[in-house]
XYZ file of C-alpha atoms in Angstrom:
257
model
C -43.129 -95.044 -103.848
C -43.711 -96.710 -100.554
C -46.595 -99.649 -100.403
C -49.868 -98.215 -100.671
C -51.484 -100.571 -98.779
C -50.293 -98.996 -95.405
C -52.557 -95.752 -96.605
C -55.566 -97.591 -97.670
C -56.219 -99.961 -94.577
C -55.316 -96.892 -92.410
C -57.791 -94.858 -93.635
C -60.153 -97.237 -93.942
C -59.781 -97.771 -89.726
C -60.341 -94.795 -89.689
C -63.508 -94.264 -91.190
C -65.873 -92.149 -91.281
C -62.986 -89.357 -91.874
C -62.605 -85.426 -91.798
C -59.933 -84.581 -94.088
C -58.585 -81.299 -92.085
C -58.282 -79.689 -95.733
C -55.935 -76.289 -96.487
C -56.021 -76.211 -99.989
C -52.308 -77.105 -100.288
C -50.872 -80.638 -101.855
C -50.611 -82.694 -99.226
C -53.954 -82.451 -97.791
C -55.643 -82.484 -100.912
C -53.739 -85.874 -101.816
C -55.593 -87.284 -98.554
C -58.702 -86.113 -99.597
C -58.101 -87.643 -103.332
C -56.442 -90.912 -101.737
C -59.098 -91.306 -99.224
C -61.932 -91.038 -102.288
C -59.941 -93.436 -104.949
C -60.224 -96.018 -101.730
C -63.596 -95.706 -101.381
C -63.330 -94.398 -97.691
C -66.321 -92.186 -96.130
C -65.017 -88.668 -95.557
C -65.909 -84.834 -95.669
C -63.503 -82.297 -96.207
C -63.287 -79.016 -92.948
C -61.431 -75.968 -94.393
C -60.777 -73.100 -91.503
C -60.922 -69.627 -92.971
C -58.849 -67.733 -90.529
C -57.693 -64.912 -92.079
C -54.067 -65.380 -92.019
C -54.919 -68.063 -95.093
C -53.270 -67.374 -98.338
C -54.956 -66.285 -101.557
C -56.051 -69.343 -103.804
C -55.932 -71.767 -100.879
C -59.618 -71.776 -99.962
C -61.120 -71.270 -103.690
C -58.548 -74.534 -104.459
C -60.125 -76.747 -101.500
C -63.370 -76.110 -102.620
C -62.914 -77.088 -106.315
C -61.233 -80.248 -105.012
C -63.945 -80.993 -103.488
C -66.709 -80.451 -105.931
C -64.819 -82.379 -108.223
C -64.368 -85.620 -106.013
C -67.602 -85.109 -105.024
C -66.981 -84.996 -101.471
C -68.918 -82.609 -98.872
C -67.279 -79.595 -97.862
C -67.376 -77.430 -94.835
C -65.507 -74.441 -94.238
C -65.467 -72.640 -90.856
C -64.809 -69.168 -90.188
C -62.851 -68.337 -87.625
C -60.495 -65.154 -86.870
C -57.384 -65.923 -85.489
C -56.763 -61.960 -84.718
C -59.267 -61.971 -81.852
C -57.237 -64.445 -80.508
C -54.436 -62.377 -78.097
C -51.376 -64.316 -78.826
C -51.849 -64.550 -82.554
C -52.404 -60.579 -82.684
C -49.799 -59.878 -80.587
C -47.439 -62.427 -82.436
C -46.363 -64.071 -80.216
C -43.657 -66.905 -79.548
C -45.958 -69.350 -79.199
C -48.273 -67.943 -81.892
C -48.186 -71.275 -84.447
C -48.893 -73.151 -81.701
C -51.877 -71.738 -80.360
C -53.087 -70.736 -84.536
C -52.975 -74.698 -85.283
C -54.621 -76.064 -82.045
C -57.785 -73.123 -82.243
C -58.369 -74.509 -85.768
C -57.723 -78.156 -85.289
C -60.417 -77.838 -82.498
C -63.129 -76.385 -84.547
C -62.431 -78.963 -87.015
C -62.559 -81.677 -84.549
C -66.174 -80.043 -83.165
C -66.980 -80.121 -86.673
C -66.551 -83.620 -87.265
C -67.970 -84.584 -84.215
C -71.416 -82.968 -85.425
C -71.036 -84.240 -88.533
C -70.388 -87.761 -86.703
C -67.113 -88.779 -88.017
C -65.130 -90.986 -86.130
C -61.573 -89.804 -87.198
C -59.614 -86.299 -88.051
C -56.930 -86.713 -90.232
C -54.379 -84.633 -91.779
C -51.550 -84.172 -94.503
C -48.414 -84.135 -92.025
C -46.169 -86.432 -93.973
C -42.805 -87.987 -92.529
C -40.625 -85.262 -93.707
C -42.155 -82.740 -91.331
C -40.101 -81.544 -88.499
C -41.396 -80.826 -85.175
C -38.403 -77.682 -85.059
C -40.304 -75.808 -88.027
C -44.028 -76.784 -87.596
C -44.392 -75.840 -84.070
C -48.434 -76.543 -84.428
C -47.310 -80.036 -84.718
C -48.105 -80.845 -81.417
C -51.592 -79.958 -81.062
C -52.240 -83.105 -83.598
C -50.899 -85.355 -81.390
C -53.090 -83.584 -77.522
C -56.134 -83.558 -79.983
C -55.758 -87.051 -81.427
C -55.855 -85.937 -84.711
C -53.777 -88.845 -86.864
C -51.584 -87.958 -90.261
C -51.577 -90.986 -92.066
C -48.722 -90.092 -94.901
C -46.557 -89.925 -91.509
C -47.702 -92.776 -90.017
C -46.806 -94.850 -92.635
C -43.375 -93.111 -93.371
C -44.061 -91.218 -96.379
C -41.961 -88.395 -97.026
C -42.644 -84.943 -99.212
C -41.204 -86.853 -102.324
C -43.878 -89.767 -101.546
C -46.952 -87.685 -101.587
C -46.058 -85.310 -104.534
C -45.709 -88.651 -106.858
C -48.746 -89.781 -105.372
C -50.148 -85.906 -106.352
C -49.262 -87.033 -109.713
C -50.967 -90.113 -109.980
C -54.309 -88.632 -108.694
C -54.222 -85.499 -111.014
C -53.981 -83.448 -107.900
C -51.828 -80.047 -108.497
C -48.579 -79.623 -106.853
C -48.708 -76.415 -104.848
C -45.567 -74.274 -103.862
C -44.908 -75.220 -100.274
C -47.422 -72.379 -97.940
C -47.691 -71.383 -94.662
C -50.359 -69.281 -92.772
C -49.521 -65.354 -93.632
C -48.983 -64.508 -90.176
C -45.357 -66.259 -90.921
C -44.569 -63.018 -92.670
C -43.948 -60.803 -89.904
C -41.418 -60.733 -87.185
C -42.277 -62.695 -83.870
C -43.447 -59.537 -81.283
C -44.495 -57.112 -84.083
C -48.590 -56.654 -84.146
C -50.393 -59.180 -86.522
C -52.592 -56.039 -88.232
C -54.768 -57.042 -91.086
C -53.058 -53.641 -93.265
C -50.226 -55.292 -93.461
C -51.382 -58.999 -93.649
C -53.425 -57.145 -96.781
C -50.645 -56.259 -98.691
C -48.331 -59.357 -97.710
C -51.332 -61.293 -99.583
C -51.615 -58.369 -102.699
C -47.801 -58.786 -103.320
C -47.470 -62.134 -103.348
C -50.182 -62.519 -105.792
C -48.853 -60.197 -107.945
C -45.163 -62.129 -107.881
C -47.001 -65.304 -107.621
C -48.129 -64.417 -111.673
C -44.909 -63.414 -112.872
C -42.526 -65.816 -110.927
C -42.088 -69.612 -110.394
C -41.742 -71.262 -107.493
C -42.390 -70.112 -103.970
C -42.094 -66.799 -103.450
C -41.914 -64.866 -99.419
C -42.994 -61.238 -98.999
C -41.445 -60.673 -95.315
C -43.400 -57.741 -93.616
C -42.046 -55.397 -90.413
C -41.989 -52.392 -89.200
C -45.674 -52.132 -90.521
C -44.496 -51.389 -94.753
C -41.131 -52.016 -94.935
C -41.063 -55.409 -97.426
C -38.482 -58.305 -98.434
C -39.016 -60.409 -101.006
C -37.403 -63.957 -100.801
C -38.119 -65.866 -104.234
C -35.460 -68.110 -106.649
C -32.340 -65.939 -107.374
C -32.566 -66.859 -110.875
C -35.354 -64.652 -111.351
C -33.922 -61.612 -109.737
C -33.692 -59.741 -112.823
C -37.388 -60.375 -113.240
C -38.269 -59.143 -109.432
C -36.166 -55.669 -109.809
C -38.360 -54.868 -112.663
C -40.868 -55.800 -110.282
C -40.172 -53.651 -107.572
C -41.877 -50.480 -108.318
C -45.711 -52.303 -108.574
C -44.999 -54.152 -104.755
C -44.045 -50.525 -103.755
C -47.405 -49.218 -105.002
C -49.091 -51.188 -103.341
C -48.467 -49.632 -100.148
C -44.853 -50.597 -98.586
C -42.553 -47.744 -98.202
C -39.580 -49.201 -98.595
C -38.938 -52.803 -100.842
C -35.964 -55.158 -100.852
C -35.059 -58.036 -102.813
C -33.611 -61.287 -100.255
C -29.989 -62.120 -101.637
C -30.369 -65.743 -100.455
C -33.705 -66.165 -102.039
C -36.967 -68.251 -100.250
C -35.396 -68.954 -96.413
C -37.828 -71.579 -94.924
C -38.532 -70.343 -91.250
C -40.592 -67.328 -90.939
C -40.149 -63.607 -91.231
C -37.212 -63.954 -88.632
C -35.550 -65.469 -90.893
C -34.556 -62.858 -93.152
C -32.968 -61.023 -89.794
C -30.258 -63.414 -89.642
């Protein structure tokens, strides 16, 4: 692991933080980094909707259980046009609505600094929302001080903080130009809890066409998913499929290819 060090007088500059907190690993290391080192923060979680079931509930118990104030903030990113209408530019304009209410936030709540969980090994190509961080002034300490995925997950380890399947807003689900509706962001969310508690690992339920499904989850389990196949159906899809290539990182246009 990289030299600590780099973290702790970072965040300490920082100080008072808002820990911009989703519920998955690597913001929830901040949160539990930025406690061990003593560092004044609160912890902003944006409901928006397109968030994926257990993220929320699993921010909040962090919290309570570092003791650390928590504030979530509803906001619906389907009144916003070019996240209904998925757009192009849709992860872009998602990640800059709620990194601005989170910055308001911590402005009221008069902290000085908004940081996040971007570490070093996240790519500008496949996290579009990246740049609103940098045109808000939001800072990601794990990247700042070059620590990669690998970094923070042994550094999840060491704080007792659970390491999450990689996540991504459930809007990623569905084909860029096809209508964000919240029918089919409904059952995106029912299926892939219903996978989520008989499969490992991270598991995709790519929407389009409204209830036409494909599942992308670790090959080795596809035995285990056909059996499956009949209870995603009944949920409300018409038609299911099971990904030959397994979990493609890159959206529901991804499976297209």
């Amino acid at each position: 692991m990289r030299d600590m060090s780099c973290l702790a007088s970072l965040l300490r500059s920082f100080e008072p933080i808002a820990v911009a907190l989703s519920g998955g690993t690597d913001s929830s290391v901040l949160l539990a980094l930025a406690r061990r080192h003593g560092v004044r923060a609160i912890a902003v979680s944006v409901d928006t909707g397109l968030t994926p079931p257990g993220e929320l509930p699993a921010a909040r118990e962090l919290s309570e259980r570092l003791g650390v104030p928590h504030v979530v903030i509803t906001l619906d990113m389907l009144d916003i046009p070019a996240v209904r209408e998925n757009r192009p530019d849709r992860c872009y304009v998602c990640k800059r609505a709620m990194m601005e209410a989170i910055v308001a936030e911590a402005k009221r709540r008069e902290c000085r600094t908004v940081v996040d969980g971007t570490h070093a090994d996240d790519r500008a190509d496949t996290r579009p929302g990246l740049r609103a961080l940098s045109e808000l002034g939001i800072r990601s300490p794990f990247a700042e001080c070059g620590m990669g995925k690998e970094d923070v997950e042994a550094l999840a380890r060491e704080l007792g903080v659970p390491v999450r399947p990689p996540s991504a807003c459930l809007a990623t689900r569905i084909p860029t130009g096809e209508t964000v509706t919240r029918e089919c962001l409904a059952l995106v969310a029912a299926a892939e809890a219903l996978l989520a508690r008989e499969i490992p690992g991270t598991i995709r339920v790519r929407c389009t066409d409204g209830r036409r499904a494909s599942i992308e989850a670790d090959p080795a389990y596809r035995r285990r998913l056909e059996e499956l196949l009949d209870a995603v159906k009944e949920l409300g899809f018409e038609d299911v499929v099971i990904a030959q290539a397994g979990y493609r990182e890159g959206g529901a246009d991804s499976w297209k290819r």
